[in-house]
Coordinates of C-alpha atoms in Angstrom, one line a residue:
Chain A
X146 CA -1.8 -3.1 -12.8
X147 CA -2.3 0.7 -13.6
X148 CA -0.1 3.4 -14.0
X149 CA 0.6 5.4 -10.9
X150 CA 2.3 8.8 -11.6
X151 CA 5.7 8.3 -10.8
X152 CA 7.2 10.3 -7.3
X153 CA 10.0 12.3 -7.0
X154 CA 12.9 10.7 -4.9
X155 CA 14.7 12.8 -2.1
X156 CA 18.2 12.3 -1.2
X157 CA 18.7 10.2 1.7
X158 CA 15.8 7.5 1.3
X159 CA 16.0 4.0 0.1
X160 CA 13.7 2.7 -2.6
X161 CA 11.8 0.2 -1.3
X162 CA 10.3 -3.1 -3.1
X163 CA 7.0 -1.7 -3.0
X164 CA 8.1 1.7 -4.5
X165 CA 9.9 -0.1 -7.4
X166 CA 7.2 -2.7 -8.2
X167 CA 4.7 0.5 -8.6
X168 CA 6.6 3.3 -10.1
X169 CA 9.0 1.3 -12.1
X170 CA 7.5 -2.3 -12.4
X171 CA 4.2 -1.5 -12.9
X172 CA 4.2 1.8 -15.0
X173 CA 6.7 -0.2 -17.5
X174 CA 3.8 -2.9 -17.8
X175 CA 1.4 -0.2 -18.7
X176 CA 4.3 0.7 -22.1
X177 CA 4.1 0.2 -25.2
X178 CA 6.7 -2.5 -25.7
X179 CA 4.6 -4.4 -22.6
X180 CA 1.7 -4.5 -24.7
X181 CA 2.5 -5.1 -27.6
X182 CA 1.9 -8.7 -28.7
X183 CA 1.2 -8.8 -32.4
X184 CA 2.6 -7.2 -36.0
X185 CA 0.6 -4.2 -37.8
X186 CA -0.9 -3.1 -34.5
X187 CA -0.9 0.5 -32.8
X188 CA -1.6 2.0 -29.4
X189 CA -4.6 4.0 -28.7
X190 CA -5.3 5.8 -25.0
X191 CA -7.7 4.1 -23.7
X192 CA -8.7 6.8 -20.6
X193 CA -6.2 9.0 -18.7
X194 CA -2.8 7.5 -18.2
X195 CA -3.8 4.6 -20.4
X196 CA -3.0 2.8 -23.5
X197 CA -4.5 -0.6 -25.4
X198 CA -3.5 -2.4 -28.1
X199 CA -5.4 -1.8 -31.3
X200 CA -4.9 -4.1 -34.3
X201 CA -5.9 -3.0 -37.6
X202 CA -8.1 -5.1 -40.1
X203 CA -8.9 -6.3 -43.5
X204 CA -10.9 -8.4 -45.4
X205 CA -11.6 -8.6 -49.1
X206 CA -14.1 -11.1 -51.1
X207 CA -12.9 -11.3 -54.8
X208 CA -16.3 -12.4 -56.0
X209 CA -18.7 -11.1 -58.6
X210 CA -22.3 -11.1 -57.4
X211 CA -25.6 -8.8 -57.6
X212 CA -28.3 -7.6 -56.5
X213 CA -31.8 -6.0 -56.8
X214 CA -32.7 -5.1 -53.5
X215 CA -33.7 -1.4 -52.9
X216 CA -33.0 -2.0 -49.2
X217 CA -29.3 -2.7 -47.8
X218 CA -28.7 -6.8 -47.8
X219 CA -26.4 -9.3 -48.2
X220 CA -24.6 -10.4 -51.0
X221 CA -24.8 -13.7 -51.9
X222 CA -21.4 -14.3 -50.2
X223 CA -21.9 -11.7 -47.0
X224 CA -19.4 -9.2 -46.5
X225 CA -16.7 -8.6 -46.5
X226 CA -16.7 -7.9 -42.7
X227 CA -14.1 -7.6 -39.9
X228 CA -14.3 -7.6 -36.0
X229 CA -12.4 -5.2 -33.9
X230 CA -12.1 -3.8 -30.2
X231 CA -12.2 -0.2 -29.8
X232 CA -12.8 2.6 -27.1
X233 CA -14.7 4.8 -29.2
X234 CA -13.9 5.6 -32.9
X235 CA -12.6 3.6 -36.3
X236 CA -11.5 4.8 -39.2
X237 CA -13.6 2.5 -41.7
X238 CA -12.6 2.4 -45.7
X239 CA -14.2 0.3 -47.8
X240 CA -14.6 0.1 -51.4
X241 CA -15.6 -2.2 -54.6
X242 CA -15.8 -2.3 -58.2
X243 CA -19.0 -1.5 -58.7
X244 CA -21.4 -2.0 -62.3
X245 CA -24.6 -0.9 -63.2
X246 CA -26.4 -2.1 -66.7
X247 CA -28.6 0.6 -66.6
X248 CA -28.3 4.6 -67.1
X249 CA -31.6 4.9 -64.7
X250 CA -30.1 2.4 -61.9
X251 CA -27.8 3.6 -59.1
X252 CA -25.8 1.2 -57.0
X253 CA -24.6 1.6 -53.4
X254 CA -21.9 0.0 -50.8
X255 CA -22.4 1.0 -47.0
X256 CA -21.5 -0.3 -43.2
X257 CA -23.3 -1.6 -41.1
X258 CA -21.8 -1.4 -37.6
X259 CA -22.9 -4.2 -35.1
X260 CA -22.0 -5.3 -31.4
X261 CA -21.5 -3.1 -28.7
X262 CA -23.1 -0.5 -31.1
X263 CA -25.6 -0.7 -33.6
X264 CA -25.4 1.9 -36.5
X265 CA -27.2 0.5 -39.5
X266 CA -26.0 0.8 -43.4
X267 CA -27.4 3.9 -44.8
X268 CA -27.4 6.3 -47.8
X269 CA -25.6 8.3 -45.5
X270 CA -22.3 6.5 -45.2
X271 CA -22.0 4.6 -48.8
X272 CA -20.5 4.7 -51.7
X273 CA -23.0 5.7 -54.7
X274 CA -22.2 4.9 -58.7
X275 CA -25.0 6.3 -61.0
X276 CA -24.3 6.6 -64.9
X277 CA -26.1 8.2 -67.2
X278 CA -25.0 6.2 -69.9
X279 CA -26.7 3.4 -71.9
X280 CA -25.1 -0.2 -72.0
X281 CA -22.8 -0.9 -68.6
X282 CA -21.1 1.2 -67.1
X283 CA -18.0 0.4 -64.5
X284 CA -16.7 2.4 -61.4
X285 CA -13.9 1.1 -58.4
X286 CA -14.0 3.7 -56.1
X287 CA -13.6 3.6 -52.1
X288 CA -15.1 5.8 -48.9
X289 CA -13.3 6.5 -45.7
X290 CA -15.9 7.2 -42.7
X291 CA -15.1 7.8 -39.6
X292 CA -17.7 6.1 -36.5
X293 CA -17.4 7.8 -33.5
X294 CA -18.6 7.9 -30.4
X295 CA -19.1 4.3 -30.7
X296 CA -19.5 2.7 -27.1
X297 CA -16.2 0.7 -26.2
X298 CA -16.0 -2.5 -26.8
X299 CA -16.3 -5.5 -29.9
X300 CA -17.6 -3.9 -33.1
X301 CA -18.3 -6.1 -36.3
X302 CA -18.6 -3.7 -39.3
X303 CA -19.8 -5.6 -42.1
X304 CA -20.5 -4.4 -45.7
X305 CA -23.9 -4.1 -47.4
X306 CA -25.4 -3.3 -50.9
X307 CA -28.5 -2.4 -52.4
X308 CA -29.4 -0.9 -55.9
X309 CA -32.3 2.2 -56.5
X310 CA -33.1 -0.1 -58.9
X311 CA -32.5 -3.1 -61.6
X312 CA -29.4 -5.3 -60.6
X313 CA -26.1 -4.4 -59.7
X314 CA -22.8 -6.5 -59.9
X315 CA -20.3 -5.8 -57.3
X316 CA -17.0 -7.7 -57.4
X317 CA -13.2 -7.1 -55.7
X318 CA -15.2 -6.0 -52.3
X319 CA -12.7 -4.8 -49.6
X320 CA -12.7 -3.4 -46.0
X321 CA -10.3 -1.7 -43.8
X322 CA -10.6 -1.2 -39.9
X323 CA -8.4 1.2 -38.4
X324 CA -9.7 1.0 -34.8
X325 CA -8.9 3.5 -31.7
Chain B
X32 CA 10.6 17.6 -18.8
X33 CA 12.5 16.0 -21.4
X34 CA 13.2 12.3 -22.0
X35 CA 17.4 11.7 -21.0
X36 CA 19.1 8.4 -22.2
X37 CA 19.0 5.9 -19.6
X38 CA 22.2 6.2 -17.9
X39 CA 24.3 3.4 -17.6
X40 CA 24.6 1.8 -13.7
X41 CA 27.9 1.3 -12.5
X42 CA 29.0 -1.7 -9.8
X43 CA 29.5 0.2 -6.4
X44 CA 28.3 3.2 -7.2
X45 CA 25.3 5.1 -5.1
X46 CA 22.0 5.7 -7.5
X47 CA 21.3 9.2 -6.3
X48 CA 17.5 10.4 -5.9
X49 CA 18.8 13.0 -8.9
X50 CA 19.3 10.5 -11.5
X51 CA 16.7 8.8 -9.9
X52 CA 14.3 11.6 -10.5
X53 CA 16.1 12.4 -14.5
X54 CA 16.1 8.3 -16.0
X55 CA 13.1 7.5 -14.1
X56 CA 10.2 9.7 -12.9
X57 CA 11.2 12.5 -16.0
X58 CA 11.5 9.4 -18.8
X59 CA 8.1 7.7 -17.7
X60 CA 6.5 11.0 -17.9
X61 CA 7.3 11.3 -21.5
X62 CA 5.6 7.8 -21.8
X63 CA 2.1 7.2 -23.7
X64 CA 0.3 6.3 -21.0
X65 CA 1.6 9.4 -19.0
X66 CA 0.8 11.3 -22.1
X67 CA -2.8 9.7 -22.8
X68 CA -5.4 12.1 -21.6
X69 CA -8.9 10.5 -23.0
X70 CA -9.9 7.0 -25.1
X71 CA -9.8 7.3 -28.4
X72 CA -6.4 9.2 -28.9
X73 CA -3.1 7.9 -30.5
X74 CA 1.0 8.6 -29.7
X75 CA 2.7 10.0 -32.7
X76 CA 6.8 10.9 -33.0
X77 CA 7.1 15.0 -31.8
X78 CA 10.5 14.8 -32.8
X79 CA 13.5 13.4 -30.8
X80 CA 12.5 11.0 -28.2
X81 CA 9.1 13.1 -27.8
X82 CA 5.5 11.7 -28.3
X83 CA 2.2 13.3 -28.1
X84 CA -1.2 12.7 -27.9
X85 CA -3.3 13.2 -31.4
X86 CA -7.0 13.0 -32.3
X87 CA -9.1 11.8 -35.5
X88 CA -11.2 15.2 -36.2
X89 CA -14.4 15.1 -38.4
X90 CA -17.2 17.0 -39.3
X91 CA -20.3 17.1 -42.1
X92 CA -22.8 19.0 -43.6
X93 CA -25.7 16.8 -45.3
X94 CA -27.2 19.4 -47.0
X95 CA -27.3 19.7 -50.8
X96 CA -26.0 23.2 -51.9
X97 CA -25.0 24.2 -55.8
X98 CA -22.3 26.7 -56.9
X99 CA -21.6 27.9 -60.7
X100 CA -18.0 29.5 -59.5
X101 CA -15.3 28.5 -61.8
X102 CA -13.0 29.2 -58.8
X103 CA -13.1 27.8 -55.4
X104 CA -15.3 28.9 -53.2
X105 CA -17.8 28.5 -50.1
X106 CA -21.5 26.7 -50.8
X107 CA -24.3 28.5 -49.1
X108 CA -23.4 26.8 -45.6
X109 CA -19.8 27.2 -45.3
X110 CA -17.3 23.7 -44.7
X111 CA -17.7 21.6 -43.3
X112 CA -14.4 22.2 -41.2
X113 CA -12.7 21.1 -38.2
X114 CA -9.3 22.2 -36.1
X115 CA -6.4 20.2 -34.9
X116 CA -3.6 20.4 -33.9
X117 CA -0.5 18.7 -36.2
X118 CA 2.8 18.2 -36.9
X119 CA 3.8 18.6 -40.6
X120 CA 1.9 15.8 -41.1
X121 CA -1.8 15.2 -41.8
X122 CA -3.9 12.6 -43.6
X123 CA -7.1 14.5 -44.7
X124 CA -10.1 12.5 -46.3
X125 CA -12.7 14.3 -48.5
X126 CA -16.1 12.6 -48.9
X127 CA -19.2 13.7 -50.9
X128 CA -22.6 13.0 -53.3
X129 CA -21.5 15.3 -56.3
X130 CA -23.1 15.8 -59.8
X131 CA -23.4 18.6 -62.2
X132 CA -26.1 19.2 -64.4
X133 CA -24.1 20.1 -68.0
X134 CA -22.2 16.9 -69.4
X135 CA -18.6 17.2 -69.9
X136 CA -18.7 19.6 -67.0
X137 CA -16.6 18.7 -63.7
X138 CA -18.2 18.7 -59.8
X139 CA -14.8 19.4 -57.8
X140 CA -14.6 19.4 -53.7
X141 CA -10.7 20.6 -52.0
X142 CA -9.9 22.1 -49.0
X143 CA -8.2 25.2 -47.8
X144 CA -5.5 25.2 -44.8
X145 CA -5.7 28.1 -42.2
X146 CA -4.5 29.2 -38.7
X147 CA -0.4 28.4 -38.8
X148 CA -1.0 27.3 -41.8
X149 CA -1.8 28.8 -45.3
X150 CA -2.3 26.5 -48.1
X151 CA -5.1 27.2 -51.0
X152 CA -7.7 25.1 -52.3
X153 CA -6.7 22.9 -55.6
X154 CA -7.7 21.1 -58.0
X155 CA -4.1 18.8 -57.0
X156 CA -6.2 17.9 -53.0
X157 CA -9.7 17.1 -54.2
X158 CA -12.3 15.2 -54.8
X159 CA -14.0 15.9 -58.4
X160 CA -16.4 13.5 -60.4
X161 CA -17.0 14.6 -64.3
X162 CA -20.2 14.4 -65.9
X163 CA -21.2 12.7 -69.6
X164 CA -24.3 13.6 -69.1
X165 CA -27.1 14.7 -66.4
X166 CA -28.0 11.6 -65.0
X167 CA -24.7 10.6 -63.5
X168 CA -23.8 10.8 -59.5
X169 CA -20.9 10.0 -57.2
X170 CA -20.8 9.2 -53.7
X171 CA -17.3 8.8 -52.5
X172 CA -14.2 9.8 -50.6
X173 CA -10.5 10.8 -51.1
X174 CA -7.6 10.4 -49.1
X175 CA -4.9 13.5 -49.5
X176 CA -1.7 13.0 -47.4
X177 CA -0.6 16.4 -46.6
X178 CA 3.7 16.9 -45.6
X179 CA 4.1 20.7 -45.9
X180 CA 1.7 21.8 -42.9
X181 CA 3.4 24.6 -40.4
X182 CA 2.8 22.6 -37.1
X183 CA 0.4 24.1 -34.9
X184 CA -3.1 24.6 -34.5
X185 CA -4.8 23.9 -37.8
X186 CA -8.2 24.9 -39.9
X187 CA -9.4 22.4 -42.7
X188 CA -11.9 23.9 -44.4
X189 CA -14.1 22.3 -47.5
X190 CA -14.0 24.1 -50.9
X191 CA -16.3 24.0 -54.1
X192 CA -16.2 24.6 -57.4
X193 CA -17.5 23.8 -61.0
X194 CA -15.7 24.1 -64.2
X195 CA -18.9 24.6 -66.1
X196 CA -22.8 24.5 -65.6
X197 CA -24.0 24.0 -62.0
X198 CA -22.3 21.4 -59.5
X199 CA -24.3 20.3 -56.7
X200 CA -22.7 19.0 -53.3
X201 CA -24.7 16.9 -50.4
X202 CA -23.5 14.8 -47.5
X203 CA -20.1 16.9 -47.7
X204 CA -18.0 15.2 -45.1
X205 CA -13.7 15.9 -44.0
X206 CA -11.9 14.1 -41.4
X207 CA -8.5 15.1 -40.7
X208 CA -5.7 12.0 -38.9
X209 CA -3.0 14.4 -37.4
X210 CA 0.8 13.2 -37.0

């Protein structure tokens, strides 16, 4: 059912069925409180006279592991990731502690966005740790991107790491989806 | 129109087309989907039994750009900024690659409020990464939550400064979540 802008009543008529079921029946269905079906969600317009259910998301992978690739991979335990539906925009934060062994390597944490819209991890959109110090060095530090105009639909936004160069440890790797 | 509490219904008594018109058609129309005008927007409290429509605002410049000023101040391209409208109410999120070539010496990003609004850049709403020595560099963001806004329409504008030596700002990035 859709919403249907509700009339103006004149003295003298009857409501009929029909004009109950859509003005009232129907537009309450297309509420809030109608919707809603599940804790920690929110309401996002979905077009004119619209509204969806959007559910926000986390995930978080405790795990220490590393890499050496120059190129955004996979960990050996991929991810953290998380699936949402969206008309058109998340607010994606992720973050990660984050160490580097050497005072000429650089380490960085991006997105990748996959499903009904591609965007691939970049230099762009990540988190970057560089220390000029000898010996290892430790950061845990978060970015908050916004992806819009993503086409609406299922989007899986799944981190990704890769290191300028020599071998970086990553460890308490988080995510955070607020879809719209 | 407002939103009226739903009157109560009374056995044997006629439901006139007025209150017809004042707990129906009137309180539906301060529903979300009345209010929702294009995907991607989001129902916030306006006060008393009010909602309105919001949007998630962003804008970047990637460019790199340096400043020496001690005191807050505009890189060669000014911002990035962006305008929304907001309640008191505002999440703002600061994101940039920072450095600064003289250890010891801070790289700081903040943001100045205009339009109804008049709040300064500080070092209390910003982003800053502090150097030990010239080979260190910081990608990352911020999240400010901002209470003291005059609602209305409002300009977030990105700020720079350095307390020493030369700080260098690239893929300089705000995003403002109105309430």
């Amino acid at each position: 059912m859709a919403w249907t802008a509700p009339k103006t009543w004149t003295s003298s008529t009857t409501p009929t069925a029909a004009e109950l079921n859509t003005y009232l029946r129907n537009n309450m269905l297309e509420m809030a409180p109608a919707k809603a079906t599940t804790p920690l969600s929110q309401f996002a317009a979905t077009g004119p006279n619209a509204i969806a259910q959007r559910n926000i998301k986390y995930n978080y992978i405790a795990t220490s592991e590393t890499t050496s690739s120059t190129s955004f991979a996979n960990l050996s335990t991929t991810g953290p990731s998380v699936t949402v539906t969206t008309a058109g925009s998340c607010l994606v934060v992720w973050g990660a502690e984050i160490q580097i062994a050497s005072n000429t390597d650089a380490a960085r944490m991006s997105v990748e966005c996959s499903g009904a819209t591609s965007v691939a991890a970049s230099d762009l959109r990540s988190i970057l740790v560089w220390y000029g110090f000898a010996g290892t060095n430790y950061a845990q530090v978060s970015q908050a991107v916004l992806f819009s105009s993503l086409n609406p639909g299922t989007h899986t936004f799944t981190c990704k790491y890769r290191m300028t160069s020599g071998t970086g440890t990553f460890s308490r790797r988080r995510i955070a989806v607020f879809p719209q | 129109m407002a939103w009226s509490a739903p009157m109560t219904a009374v056995a044997n008594t006629a439901f006139t087309a007025a209150q017809f018109n004042t707990y129906v058609r009137d309180n539906l129309l301060e529903t979300a989907p009345a209010k929702a005008t294009t995907a991607g927007g989001y129902f916030v409290g306006a006060g008393t039994n009010s909602l309105v429509e919001r949007f998630w605002t962003t804008n970047g410049v990637t460019t790199s750009q340096s400043t020496t000023s001690t005191s807050y101040t505009d890189l060669s391209t000014n911002g990035p900024s962006v305008t929304v409208a907001t309640s008191a109410r505002a999440l703002v999120i600061l994101t940039a690659r920072m450095r600064n070539n003289t250890a010891s010496e801070y790289a700081a990003a903040s943001f100045t409020v205009s339009g109804d609004s008049s709040i300064a850049a500080s070092d209390d709403n910003a982003l800053t990464f502090q150097t030990a020595s010239s080979f260190q560099d910081s990608q990352a963001s911020i999240l400010i939550p901002m209470s003291a806004l005059t609602p209305g329409s409002n300009i977030f504008t990105m700020k720079y400064r350095a307390t020493g030596g030369t700080a260098t700002f690239e893929r300089r990035r705000i995003t403002v979540l109105p309430y």
